[in-house]
Short mmCIF file of C-alpha atoms in Angstrom, two decimals:
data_model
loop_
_atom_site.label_atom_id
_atom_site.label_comp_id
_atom_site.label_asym_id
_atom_site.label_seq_id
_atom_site.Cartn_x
_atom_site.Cartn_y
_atom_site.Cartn_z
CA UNK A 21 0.00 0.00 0.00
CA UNK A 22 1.13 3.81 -1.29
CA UNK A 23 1.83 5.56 2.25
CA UNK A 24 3.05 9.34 2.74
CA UNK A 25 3.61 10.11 6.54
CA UNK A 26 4.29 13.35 7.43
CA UNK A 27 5.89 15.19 10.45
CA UNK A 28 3.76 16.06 13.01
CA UNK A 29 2.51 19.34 13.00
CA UNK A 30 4.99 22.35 14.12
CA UNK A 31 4.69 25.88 16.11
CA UNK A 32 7.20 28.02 15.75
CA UNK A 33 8.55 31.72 16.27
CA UNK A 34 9.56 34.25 13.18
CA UNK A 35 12.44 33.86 12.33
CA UNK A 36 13.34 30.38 13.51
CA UNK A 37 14.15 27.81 10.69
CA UNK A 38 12.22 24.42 10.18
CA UNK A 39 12.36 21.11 8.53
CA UNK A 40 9.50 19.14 7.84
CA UNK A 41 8.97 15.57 6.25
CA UNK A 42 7.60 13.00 4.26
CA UNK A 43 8.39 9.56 4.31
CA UNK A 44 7.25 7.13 1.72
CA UNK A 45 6.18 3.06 1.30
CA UNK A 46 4.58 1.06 -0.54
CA UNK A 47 6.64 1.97 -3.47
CA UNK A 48 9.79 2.88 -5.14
CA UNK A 49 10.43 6.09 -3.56
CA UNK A 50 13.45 6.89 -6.11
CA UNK A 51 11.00 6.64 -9.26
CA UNK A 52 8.34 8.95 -8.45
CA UNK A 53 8.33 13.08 -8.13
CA UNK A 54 7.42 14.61 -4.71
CA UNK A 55 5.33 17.88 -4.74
CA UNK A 56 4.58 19.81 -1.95
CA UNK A 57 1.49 22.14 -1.73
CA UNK A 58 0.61 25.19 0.46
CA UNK A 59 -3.25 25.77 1.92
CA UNK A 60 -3.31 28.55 4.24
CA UNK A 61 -5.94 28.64 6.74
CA UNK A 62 -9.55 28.87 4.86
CA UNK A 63 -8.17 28.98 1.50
CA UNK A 64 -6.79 27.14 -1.37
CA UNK A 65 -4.05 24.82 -3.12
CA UNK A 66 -0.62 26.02 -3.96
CA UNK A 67 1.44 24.70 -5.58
CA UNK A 68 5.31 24.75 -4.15
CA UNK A 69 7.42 22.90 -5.99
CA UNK A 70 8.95 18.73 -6.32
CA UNK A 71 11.81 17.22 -6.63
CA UNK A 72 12.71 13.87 -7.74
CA UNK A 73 14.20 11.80 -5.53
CA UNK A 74 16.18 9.43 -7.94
CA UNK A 75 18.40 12.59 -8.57
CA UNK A 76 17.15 15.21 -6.51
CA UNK A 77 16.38 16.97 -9.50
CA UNK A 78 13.78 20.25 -8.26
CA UNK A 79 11.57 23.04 -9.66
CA UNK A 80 10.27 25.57 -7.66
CA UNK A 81 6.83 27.98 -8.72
CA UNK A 82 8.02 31.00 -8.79
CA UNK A 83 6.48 32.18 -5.99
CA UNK A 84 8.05 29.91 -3.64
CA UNK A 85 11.60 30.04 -5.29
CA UNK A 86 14.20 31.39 -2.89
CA UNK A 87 12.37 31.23 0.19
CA UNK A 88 11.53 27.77 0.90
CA UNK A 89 13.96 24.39 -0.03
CA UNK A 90 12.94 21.19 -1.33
CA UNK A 91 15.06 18.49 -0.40
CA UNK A 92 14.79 14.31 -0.41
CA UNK A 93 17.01 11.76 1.00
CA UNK A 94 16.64 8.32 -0.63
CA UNK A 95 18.14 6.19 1.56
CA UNK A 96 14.91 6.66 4.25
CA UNK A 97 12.97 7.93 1.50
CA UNK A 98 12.46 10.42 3.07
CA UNK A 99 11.38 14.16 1.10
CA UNK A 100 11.76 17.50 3.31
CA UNK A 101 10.35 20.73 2.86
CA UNK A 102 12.46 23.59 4.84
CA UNK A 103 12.43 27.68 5.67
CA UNK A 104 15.34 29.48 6.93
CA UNK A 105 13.63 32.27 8.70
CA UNK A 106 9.64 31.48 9.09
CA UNK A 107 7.48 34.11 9.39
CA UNK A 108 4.02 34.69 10.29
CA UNK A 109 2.28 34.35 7.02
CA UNK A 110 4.11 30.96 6.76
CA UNK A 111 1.29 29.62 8.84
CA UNK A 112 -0.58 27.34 6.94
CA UNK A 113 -1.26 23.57 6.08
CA UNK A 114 1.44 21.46 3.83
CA UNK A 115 0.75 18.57 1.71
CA UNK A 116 3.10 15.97 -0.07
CA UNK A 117 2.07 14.30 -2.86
CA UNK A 118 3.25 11.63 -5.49
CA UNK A 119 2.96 13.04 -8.80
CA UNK A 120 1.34 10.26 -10.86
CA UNK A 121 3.43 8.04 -13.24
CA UNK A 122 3.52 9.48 -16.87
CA UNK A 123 0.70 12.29 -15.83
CA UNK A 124 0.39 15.25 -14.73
CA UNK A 125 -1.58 14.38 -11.36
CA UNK A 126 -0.69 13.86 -7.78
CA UNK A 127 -2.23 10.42 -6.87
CA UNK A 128 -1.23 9.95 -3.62
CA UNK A 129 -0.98 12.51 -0.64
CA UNK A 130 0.34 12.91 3.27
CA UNK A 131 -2.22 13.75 5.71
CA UNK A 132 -0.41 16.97 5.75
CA UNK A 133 1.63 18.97 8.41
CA UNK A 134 0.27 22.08 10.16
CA UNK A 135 3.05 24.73 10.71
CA UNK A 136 1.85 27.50 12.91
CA UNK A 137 4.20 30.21 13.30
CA UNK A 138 3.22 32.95 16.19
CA UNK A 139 5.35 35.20 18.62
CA UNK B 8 0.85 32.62 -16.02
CA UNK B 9 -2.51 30.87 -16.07
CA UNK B 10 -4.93 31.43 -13.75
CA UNK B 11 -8.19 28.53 -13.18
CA UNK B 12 -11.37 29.88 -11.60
CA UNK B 13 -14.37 28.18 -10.23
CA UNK B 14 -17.67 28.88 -8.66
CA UNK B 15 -16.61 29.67 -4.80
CA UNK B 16 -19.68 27.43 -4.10
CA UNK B 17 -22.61 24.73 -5.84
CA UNK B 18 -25.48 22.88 -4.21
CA UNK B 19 -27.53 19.89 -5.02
CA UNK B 20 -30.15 17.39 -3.49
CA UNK B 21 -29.22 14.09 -3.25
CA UNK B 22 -29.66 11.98 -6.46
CA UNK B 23 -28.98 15.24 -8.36
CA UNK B 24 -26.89 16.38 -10.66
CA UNK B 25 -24.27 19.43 -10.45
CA UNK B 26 -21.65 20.68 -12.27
CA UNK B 27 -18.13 22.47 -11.32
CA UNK B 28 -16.70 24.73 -14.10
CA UNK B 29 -13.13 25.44 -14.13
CA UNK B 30 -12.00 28.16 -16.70
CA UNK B 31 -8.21 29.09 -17.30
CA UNK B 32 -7.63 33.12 -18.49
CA UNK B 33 -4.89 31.49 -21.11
CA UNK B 34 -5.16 28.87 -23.48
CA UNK B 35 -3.87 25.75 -21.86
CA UNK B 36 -6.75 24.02 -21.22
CA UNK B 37 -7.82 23.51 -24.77
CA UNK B 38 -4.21 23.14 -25.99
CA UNK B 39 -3.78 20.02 -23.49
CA UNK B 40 -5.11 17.33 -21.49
CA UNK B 41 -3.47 17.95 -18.17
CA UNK B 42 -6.56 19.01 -15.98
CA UNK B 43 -7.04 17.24 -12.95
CA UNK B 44 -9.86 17.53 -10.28
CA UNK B 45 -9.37 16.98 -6.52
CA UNK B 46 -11.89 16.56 -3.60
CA UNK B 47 -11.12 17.64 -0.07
CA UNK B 48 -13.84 16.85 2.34
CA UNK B 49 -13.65 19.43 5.80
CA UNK B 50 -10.41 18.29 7.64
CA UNK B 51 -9.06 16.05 5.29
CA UNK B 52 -6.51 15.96 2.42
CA UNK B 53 -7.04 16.45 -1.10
CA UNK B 54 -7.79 13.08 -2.92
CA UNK B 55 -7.64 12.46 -6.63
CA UNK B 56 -10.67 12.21 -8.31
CA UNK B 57 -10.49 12.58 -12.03
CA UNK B 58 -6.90 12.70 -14.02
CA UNK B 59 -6.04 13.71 -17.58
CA UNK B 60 -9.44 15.80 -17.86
CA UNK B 61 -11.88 12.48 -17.69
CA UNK B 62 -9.80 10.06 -15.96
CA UNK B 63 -10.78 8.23 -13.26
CA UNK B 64 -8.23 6.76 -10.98
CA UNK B 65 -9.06 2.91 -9.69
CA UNK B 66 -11.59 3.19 -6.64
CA UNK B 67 -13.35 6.76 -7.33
CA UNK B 68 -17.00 5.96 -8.50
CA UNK B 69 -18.16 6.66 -12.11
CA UNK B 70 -20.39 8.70 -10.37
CA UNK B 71 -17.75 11.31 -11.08
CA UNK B 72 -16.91 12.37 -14.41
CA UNK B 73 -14.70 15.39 -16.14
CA UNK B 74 -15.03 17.09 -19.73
CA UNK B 75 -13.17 19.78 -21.04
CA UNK B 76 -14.91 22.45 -24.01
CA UNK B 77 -12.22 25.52 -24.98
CA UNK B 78 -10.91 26.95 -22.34
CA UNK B 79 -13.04 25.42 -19.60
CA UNK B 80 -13.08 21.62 -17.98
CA UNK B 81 -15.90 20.55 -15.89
CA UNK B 82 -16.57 18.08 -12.98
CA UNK B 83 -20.00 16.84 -12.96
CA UNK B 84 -21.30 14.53 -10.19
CA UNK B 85 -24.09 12.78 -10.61
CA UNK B 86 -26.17 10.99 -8.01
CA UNK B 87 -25.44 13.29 -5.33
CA UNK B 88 -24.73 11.66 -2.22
CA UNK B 89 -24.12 12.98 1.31
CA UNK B 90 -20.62 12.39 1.74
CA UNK B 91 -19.57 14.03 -1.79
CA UNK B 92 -20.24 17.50 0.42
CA UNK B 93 -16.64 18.77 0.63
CA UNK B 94 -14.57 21.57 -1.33
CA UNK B 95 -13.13 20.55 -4.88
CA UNK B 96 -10.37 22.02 -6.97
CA UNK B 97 -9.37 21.81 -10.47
CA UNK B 98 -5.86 21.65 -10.96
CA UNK B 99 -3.69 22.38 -14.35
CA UNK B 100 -0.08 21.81 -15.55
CA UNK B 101 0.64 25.19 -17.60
CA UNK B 102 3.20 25.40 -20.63
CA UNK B 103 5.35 26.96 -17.94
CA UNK B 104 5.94 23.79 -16.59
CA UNK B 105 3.91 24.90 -13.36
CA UNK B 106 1.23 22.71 -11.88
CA UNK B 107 -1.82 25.79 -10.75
CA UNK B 108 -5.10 24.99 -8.50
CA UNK B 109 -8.33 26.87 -8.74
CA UNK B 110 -9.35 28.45 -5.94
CA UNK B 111 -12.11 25.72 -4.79
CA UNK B 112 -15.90 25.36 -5.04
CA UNK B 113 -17.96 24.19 -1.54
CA UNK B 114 -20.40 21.68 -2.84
CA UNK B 115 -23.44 21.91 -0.26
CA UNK B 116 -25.34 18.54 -0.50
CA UNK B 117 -28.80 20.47 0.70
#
């Protein structure tokens, strides 16, 4: 069975870094792109960015470049999603998901990881 | 960059019939097949419903179906049913090589 586990969910200060994860089963972790996707509190999906395990090829949107990192390490199959310096209106819910083989889809998803960042 | 909309919200009585539009401001939609729709009941995470514009992934009922005409795609459930009451998004990969979500439509189950 497909499994994405994420971290458990975070609260943090601004300006404190953080590192969260996904861990996946059920599959070959190296062969399949990891997305990760933004919904802030009451609204919609975003988009972030993947990376692909097998050669931790990554692609940012554009509005995510530079201030978040994508990162994966195969060997616990393991994919990360990371800020430098969080601030407030980081506070949202984040999703992994498997982009589907040979479409342009996520099939399979975490139960997602709620970062709450407050002073 | 593209941009999807979609009704913020739709209703139906069960064993009805509704229909969520999703219509992109550039011309990706009709140029490709690479509109998917998700559902997100309250609480939960997305789920993958319909793939490749009318694609349905093993499991989801046939209840659920997707079309595309121009620039919009379209989710129609038939049947309504209690527990399809939950937000759904369409979701696009633009020629930017960019995947974009619409901002969600509430279906209401009356």
């Amino acid at each position: 069975e497909v499994q994405l586990v994420q971290s458990g969910a975070e609260v943090k200060k601004p300006g404190e870094s953080l590192k969260i994860s996904c861990r996946g089963s059920g599959y070959s972790f190296t062969s399949y792109w990891i997305a990760w996707v933004r919904q802030m509190p009451g609204k919609g999906l975003e988009w972030m960015g993947f990376i692909y395990p097998g050669d931790s090829d990554t692609r940012y949107s554009p509005s995510f470049q530079g201030q978040v990192t994508i990162s994966a390490d195969k060997s616990i199959s393991t994919a990360y999603l990371q800020w430098s310096s969080l601030k407030a209106s980081d506070t949202a819910m984040y999703y992994c998901a498997r982009r589907m083989a040979g479409y342009y889809s996520f099939d399979y998803w975490g139960q997602g990881t709620l970062v709450t960042v407050s002073s | 960059q593209s941009a999807l909309t979609q009704p913020p919200s739709v209703s139906g009585s069960p064993g009805q019939s509704v229909t969520i539009s999703c219509t992109e401001t550039s011309s990706d939609i009709g140029s490709y097949n690479r509109v998917s729709w998700y559902q997100q009941p309250p609480g939960t995470a997305p789920k993958l419903i319909i793939y490749e514009v009318s694609n349905r992934p093993s499991g989801v009922p046939d209840r659920f179906s997707g079309s595309k005409s121009g620039n919009t795609a379209s989710l129609t459930i038939s049947g309504l049913q209690a527990e399809d009451e939950a937000d759904y998004y369409c979701s696009l990969y633009t020629s930017s090589s960019t995947w974009v979500f619409g901002g969600g439509t509430k279906l209401t189950v009356l």
